[in-house]
Short mmCIF file of C-alpha atoms in Angstrom, two decimals:
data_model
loop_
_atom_site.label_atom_id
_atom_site.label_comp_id
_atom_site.label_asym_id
_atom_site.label_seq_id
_atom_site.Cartn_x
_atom_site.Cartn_y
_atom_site.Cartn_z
CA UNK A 67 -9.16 -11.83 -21.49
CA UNK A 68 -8.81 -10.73 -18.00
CA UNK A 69 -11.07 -8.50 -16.02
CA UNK A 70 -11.64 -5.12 -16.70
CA UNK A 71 -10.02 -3.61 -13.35
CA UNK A 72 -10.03 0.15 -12.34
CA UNK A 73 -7.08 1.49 -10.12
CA UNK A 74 -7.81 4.10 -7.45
CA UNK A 75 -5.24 6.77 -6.56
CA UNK A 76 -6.40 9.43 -3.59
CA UNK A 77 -3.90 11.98 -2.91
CA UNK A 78 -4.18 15.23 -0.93
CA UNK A 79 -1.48 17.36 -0.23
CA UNK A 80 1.27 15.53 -2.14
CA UNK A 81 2.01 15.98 -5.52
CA UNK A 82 5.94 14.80 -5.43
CA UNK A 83 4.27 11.23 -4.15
CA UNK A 84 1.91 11.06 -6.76
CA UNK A 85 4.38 11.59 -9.48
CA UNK A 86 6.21 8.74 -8.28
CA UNK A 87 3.14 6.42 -7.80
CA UNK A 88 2.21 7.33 -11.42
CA UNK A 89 5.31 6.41 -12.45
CA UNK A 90 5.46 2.82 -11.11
CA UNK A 91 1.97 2.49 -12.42
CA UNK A 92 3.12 3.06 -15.47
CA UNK A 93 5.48 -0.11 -15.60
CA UNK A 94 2.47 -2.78 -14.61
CA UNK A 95 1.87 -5.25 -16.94
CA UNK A 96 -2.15 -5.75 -16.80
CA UNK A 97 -3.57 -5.88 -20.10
CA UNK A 98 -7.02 -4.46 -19.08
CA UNK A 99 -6.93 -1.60 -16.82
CA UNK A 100 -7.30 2.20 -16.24
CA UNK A 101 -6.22 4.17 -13.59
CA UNK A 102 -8.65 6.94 -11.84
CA UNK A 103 -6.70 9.69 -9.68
CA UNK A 104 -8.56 11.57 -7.30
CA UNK A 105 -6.44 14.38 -6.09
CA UNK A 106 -6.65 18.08 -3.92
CA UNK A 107 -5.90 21.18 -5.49
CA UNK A 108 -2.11 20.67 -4.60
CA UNK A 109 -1.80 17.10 -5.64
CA UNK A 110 -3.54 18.09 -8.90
CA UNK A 111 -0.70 19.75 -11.13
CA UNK A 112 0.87 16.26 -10.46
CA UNK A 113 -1.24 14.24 -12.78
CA UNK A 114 -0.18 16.62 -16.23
CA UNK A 115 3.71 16.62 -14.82
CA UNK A 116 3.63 12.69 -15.09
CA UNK A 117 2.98 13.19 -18.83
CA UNK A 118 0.22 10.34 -18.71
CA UNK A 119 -2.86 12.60 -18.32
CA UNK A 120 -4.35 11.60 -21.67
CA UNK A 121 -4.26 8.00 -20.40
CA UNK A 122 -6.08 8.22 -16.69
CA UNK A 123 -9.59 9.50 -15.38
CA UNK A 124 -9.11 12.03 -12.66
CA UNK A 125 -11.35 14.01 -10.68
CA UNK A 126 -11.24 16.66 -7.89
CA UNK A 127 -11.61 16.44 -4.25
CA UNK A 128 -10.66 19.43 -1.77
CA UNK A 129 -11.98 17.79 1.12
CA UNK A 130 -9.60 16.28 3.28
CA UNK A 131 -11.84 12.74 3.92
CA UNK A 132 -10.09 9.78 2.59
CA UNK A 133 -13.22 8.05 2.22
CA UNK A 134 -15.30 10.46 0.51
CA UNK A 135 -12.19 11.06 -1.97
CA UNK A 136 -12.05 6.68 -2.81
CA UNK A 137 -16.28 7.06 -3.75
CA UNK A 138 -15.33 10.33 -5.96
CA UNK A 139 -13.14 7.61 -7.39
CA UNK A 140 -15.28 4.60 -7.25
CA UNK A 141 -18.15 6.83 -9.24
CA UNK A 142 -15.46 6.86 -12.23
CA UNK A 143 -14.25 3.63 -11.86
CA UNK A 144 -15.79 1.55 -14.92
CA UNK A 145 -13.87 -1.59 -14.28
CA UNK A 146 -15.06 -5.26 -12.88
CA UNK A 147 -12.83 -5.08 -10.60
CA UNK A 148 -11.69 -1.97 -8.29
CA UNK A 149 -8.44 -1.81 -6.39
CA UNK A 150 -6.64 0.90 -4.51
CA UNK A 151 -3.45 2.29 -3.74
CA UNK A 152 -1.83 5.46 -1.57
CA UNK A 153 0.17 7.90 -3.54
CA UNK A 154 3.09 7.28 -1.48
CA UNK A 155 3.08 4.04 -2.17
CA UNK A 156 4.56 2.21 -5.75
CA UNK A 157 3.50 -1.18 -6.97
CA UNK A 158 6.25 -3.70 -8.35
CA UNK A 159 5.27 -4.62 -12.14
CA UNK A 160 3.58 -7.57 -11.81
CA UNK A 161 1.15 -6.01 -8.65
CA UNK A 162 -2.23 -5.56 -10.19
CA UNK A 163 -2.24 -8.69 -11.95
CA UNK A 164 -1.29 -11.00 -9.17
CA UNK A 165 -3.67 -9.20 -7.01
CA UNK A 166 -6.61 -9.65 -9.85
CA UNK A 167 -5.69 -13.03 -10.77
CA UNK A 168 -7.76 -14.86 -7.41
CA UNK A 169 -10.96 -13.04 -8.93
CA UNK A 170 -11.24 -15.82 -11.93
CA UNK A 171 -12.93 -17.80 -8.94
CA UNK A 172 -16.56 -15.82 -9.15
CA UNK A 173 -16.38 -16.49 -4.73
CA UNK A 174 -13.95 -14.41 -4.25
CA UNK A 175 -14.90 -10.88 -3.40
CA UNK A 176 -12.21 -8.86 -2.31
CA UNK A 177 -8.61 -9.09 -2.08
CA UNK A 178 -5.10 -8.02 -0.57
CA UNK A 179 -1.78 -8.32 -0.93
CA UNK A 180 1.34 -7.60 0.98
CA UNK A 181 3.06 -3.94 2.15
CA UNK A 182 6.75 -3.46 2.25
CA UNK A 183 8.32 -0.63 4.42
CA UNK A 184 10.93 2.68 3.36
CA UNK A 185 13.75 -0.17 3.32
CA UNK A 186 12.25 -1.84 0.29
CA UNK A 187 12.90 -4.98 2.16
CA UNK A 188 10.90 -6.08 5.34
CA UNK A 189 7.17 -5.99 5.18
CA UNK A 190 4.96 -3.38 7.03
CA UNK A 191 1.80 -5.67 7.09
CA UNK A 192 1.27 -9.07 5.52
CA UNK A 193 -1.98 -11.25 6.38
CA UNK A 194 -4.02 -10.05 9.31
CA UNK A 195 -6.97 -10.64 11.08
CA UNK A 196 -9.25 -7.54 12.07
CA UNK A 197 -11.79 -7.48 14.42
CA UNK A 198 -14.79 -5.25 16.02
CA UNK A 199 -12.36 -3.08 18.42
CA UNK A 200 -10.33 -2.15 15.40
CA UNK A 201 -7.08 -4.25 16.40
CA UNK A 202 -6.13 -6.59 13.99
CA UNK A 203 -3.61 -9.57 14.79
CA UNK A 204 -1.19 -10.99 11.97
CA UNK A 205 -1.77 -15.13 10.88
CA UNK A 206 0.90 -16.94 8.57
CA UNK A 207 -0.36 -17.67 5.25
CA UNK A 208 1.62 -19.17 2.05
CA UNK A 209 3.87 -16.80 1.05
CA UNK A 210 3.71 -17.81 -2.48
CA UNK A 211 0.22 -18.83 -3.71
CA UNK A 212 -2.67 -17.02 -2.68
CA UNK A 213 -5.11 -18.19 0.65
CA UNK A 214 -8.69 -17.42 0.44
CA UNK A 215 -10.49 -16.45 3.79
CA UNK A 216 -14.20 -16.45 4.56
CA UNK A 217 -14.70 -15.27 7.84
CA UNK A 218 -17.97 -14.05 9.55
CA UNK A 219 -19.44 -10.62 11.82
CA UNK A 220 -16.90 -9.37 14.24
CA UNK A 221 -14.34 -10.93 12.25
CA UNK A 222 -12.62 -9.97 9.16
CA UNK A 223 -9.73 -10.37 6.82
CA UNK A 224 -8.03 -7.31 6.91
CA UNK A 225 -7.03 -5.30 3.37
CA UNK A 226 -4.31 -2.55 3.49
CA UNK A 227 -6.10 0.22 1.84
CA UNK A 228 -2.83 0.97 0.11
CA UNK A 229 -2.64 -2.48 -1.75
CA UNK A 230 -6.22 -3.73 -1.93
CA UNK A 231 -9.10 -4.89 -5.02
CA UNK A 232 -12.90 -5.57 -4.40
CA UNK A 233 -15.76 -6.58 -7.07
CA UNK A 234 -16.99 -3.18 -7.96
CA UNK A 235 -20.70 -4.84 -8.05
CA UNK A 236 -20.08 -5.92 -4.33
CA UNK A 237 -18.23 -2.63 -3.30
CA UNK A 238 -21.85 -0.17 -5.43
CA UNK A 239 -24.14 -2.88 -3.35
CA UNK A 240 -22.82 -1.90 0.36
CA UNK A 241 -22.82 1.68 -0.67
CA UNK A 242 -19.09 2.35 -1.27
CA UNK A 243 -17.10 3.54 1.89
CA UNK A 244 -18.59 4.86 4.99
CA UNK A 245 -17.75 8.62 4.71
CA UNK A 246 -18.07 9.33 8.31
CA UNK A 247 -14.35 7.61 8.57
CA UNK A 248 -12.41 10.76 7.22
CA UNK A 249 -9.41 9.26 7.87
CA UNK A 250 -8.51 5.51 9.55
CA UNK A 251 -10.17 2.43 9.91
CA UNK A 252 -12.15 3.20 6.68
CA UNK A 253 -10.68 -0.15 4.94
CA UNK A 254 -10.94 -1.99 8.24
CA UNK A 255 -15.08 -0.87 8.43
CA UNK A 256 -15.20 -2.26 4.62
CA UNK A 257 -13.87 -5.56 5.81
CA UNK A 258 -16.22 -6.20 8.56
CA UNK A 259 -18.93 -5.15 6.52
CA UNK A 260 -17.52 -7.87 3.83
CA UNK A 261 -17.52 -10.18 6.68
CA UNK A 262 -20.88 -9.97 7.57
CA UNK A 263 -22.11 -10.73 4.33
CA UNK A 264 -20.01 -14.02 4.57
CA UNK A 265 -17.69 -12.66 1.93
CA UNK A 266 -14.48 -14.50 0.70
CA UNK A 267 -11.24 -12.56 0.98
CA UNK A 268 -7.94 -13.59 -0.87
CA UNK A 269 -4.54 -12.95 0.24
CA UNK A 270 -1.75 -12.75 -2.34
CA UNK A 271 1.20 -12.58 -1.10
CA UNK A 272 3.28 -11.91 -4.52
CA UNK A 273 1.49 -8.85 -4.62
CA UNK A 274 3.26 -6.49 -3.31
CA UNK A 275 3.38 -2.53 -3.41
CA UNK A 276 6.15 -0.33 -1.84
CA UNK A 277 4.63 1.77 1.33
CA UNK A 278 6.46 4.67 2.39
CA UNK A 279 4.45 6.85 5.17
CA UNK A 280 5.11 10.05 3.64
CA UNK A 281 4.74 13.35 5.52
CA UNK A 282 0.91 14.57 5.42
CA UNK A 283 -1.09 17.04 7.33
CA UNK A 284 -1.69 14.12 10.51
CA UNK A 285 2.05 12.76 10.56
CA UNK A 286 5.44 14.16 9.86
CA UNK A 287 7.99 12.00 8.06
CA UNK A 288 9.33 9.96 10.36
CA UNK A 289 5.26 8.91 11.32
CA UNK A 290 5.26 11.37 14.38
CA UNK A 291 1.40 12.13 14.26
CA UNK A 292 0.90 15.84 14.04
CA UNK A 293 -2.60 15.29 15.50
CA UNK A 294 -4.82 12.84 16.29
CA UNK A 295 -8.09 14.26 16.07
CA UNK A 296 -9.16 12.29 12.99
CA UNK A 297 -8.05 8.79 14.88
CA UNK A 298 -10.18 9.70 17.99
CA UNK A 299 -12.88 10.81 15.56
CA UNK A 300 -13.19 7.18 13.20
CA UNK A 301 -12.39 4.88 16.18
CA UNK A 302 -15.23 6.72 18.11
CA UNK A 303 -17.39 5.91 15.21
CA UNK A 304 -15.70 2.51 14.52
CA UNK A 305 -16.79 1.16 18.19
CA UNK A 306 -20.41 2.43 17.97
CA UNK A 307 -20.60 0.95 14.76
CA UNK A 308 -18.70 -2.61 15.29
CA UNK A 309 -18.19 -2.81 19.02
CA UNK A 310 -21.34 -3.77 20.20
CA UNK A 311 -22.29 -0.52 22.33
CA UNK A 312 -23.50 2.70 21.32
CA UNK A 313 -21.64 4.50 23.93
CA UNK A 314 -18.05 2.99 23.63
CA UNK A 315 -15.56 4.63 26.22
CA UNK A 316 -11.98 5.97 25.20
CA UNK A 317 -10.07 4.18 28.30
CA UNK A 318 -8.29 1.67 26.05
CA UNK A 319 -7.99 3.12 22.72
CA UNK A 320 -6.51 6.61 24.18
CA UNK A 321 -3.86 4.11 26.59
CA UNK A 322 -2.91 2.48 23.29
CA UNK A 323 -1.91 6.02 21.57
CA UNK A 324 -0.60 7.39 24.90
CA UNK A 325 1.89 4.31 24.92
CA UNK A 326 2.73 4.81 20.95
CA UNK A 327 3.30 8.85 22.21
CA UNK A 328 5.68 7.62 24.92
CA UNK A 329 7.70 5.62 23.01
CA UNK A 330 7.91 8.46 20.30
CA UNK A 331 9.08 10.74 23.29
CA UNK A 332 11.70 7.88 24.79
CA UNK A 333 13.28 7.96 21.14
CA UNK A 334 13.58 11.84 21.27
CA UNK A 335 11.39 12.65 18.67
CA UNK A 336 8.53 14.29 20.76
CA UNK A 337 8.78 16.44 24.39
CA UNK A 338 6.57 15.86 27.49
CA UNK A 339 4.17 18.85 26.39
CA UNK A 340 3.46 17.42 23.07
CA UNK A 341 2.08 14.04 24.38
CA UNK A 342 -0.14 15.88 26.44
CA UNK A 343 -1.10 18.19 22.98
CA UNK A 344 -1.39 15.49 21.22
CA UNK A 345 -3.76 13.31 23.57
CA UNK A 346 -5.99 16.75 23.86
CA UNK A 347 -6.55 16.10 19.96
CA UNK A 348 -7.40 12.63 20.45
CA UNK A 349 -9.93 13.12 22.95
CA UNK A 350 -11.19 16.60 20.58
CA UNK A 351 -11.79 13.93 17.87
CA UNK A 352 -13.02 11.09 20.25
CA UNK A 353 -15.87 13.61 21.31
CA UNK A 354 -16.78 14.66 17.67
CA UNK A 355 -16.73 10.98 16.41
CA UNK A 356 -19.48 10.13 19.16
CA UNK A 357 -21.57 12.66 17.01
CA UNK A 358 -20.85 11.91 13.96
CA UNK A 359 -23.63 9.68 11.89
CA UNK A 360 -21.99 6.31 10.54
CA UNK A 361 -23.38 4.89 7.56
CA UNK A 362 -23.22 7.74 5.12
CA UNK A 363 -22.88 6.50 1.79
CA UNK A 364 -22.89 8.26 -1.30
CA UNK A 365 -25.72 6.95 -4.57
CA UNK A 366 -23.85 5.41 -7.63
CA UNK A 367 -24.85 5.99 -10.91
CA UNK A 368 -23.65 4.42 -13.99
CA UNK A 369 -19.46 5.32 -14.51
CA UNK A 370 -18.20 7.31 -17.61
CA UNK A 371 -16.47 4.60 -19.79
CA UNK A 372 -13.66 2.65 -19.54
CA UNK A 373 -10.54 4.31 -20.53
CA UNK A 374 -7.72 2.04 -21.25
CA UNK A 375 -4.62 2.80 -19.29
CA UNK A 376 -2.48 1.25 -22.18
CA UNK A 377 0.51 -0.91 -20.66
CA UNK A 378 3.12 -1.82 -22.49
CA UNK A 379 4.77 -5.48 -22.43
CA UNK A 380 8.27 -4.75 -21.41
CA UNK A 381 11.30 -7.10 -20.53
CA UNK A 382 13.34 -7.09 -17.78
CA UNK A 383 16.75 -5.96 -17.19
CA UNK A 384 19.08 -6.54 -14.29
CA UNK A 385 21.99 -4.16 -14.12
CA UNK A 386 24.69 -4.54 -11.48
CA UNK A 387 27.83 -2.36 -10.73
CA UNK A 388 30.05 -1.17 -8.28
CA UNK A 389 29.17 1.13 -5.96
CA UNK A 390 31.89 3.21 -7.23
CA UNK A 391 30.72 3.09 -10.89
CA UNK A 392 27.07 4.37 -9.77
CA UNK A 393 26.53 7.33 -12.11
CA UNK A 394 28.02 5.63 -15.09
CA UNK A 395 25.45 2.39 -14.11
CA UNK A 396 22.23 4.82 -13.38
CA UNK A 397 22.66 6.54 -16.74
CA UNK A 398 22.35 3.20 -18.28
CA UNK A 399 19.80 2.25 -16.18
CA UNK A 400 17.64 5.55 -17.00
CA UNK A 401 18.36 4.68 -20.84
CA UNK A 402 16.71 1.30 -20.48
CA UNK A 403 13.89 2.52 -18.49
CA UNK A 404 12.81 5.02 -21.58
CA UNK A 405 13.76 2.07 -23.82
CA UNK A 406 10.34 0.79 -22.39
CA UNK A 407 12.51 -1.84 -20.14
CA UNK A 408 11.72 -2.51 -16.36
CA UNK A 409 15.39 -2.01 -14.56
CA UNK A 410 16.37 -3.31 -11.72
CA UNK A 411 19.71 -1.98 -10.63
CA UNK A 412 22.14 -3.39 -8.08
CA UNK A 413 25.05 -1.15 -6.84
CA UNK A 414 27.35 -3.37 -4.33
CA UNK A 415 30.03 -2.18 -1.87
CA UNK A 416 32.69 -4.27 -0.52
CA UNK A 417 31.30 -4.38 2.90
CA UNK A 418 28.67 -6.01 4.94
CA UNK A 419 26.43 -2.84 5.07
CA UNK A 420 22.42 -4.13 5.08
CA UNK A 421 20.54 -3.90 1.62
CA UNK A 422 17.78 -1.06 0.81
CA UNK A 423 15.28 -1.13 -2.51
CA UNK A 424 13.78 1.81 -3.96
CA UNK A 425 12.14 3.25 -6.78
CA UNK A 426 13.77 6.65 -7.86
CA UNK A 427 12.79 9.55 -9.93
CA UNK A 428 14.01 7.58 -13.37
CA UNK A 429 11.20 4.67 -13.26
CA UNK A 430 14.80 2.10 -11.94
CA UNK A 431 14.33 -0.28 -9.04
CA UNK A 432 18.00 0.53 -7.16
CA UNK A 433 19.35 -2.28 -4.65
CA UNK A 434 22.16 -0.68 -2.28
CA UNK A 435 24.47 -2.41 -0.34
CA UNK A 436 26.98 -4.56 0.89
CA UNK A 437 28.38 -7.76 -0.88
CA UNK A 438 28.52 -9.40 2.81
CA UNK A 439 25.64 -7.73 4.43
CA UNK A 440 21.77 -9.24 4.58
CA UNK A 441 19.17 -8.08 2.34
CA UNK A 442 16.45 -10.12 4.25
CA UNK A 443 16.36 -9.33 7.62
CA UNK A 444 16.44 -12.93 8.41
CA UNK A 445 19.79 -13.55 6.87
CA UNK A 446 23.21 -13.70 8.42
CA UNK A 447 25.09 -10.08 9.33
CA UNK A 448 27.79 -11.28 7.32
CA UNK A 449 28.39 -14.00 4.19
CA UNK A 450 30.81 -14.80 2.18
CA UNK A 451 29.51 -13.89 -1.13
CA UNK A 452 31.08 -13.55 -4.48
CA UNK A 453 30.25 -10.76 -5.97
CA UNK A 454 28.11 -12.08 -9.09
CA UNK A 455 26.61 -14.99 -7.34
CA UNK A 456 25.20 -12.08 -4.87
CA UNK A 457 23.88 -10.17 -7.59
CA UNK A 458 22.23 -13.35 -9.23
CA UNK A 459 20.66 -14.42 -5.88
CA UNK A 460 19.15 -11.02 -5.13
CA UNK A 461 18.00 -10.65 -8.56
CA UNK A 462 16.09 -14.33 -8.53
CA UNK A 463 14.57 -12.98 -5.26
CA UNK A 464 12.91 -10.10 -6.72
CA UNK A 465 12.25 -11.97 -10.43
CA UNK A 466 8.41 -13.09 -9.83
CA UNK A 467 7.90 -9.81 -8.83
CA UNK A 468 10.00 -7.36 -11.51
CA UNK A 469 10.20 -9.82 -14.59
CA UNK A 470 6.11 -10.19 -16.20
CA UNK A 471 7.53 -12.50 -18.63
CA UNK A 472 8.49 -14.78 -16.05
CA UNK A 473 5.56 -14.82 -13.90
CA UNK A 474 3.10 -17.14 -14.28
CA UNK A 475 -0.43 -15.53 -12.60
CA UNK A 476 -2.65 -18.70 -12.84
CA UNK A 477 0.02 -21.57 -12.02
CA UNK A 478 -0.29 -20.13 -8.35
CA UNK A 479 -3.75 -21.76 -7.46
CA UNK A 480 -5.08 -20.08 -4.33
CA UNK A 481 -5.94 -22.79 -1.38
CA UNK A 482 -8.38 -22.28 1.96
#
């Protein structure tokens, strides 16, 4: 039987998200887990409107701190294994048990998987490296089987907080997250501390979660920070913490988000006045961080018990159609999906317009786009493509990922 594993869900201020990351958590295929949501007062209503409140552990958490929110979670969390994801953010089916599977080898600690953007189709972050400024620099892995990591102080393998899973033994014995990051760097703090203790880190690449940035109190939609008070704030206490100075200056970091602020204001999306605003926040935050006391950590007693989240085995079924024949294909789609089926639906258009993935309100994974255009970035603008053969090929793509019955979670032996 596979590990016990308990799945984190923080969300503040965005109950619409949350529905949808309840949703595609309620298509994975691990046998043995339950889901904990920690959500705001706004968020909250969310977790009954998904209809799967009788099947999760929730708790509340007003206070707009990311990391105190994940150890409200953590203190529910009853499983062997702990991983986390945003609430704008939806796994693919087979997520939690590819990301899981690297923990049958009792040296691995923690691990992470990959993040794929709005598009559905390029990747936000893969494998990085993260180090004791807080910058982190990407490193090619396998992109199939997973690649374990042990790295050492001032050097870590970075986790995406949105797609990540630790030993809940090993997360209790370093006292959870620091709470003094309220928002940023938290995960990247975890890893260093991981590293430190010589800690082995797995990458798996196959699993994969859909990342969308959604609007929040600190960004707007199209990631235009709103302020930056609470990245001045957690870098401040970041560099104290890993930098090797108790007095770290702001020269470089603030240079780093003045440059991301000009580029933002090149593109037309901010004026002159608001990079100035905006820096003021940055050094509000910077200022508060340098008082703020790292290492706050919350005591863990024992968790309430384990409450099955209850997934179904479910096929999978590929639909394609027309892009003309799109409501007539989505009803069908929607049918299957409350058949207890995982859909993925592909809607093609005689043109060479690029490809887009997403996961709409019905629980179907939609594919739009041309029969001649790319899907993967890397591919031609334009191929001649039959229109079934297309359909196959994109569908064979995505079939480790959508299709459980297919995948095969301990054929894929991780390597150093």
């Amino acid at each position: 039987m596979q590990q016990s594993v308990s799945v984190i869900v923080v969300s503040n201020g965005r109950p619409d998200a949350l529905r949808r990351c309840l949703l595609g958590l309620s298509q994975i295929d691990h046998p043995n887990c339950e889901v904990v949501v920690v959500a705001d007062r706004t968020s909250w209503p969310a977790i009954t409107q998904s209809g799967l409140a009788g099947r999760i552990k929730a708790v509340r958490c007003d206070v707009p701190n990311i990391s105190i929110a994940r150890n409200a979670g953590l203190a529910l969390a009853a499983g062997d294994i702990v991983a986390f994801i945003d609430d704008d953010a939806v796994p693919e089916p087979t997520w939690l048990s590819y990301l899981t599977a690297p923990f049958a080898n009792e040296n691995v600690t923690a691990a992470g998987g990959f993040v794929r953007g709005r598009n559905g189709i390029d990747f936000q972050w893969r494998a990085r490296l993260a180090f004791g400024d807080g910058e982190a620099t990407p490193f090619e892995v396998d992109e199939l089987r997973p690649t374990l990591m042990t790295a050492g102080p001032g050097r870590a393998v970075k986790t995406e907080g949105t797609n990540m899973a630790v030993r809940r033994a090993a997360l209790i014995a370093m006292g959870g997250f620091d709470e003094a990051f309220a928002f940023y760097l938290d995960e990247t703090d975890l890893n260093l501390r991981l590293a430190q203790d010589s800690a082995t880190t797995a990458i798996v690449p196959l699993a994969q979660v859909h990342h969308g940035f959604a609007a929040s109190a600190r960004r707007r939609a199209d990631r235009v920070p709103r302020t930056l008070f609470q990245i001045g704030a957690s870098l401040a206490v970041f560099l104290r913490k890993h930098g090797g100075t108790a007095h770290p200056t702001p020269h470089v970091p603030r240079a780093h988000q003045r440059r991301r602020l000009l580029a933002h204001m090149v593109a037309g999306r901010l004026m002159p006045g608001d990079v100035r605003r905006l820096l003021q926040t940055f050094d509000a935050g910077w200022d508060e961080g340098l008082k703020r006391a790292p290492a706050q950590h919350p005591q863990f007693s024992n968790p309430p018990p384990f409450v099955p989240f209850g997934a179904q085995s479910r096929t999978h079924k590929v639909i394609s159609a027309r892009s003309w024949h799109e409501a007539k294909a989505l009803m069908a789609a929607k049918q299957a999906v409350a058949d207890g089926q995982i859909v993925s639906l592909y809607l093609m258009s005689p043109t060479g317009l690029f490809h887009r993935r997403q996961f709409d309100e019905n629980g179907v994974w939609i594919q739009t786009g041309g029969q001649f255009g790319k899907s993967d970035r890397s591919d031609p603008w334009w191929a001649p493509w039959r229109a079934r053969r297309r359909v196959d090929d994109e569908a064979q793509k995505m079939r480790a990922l959508r299709d459980p019955q297919s995948a095969d979670y301990n054929s894929l032996h991780a390597k150093r």
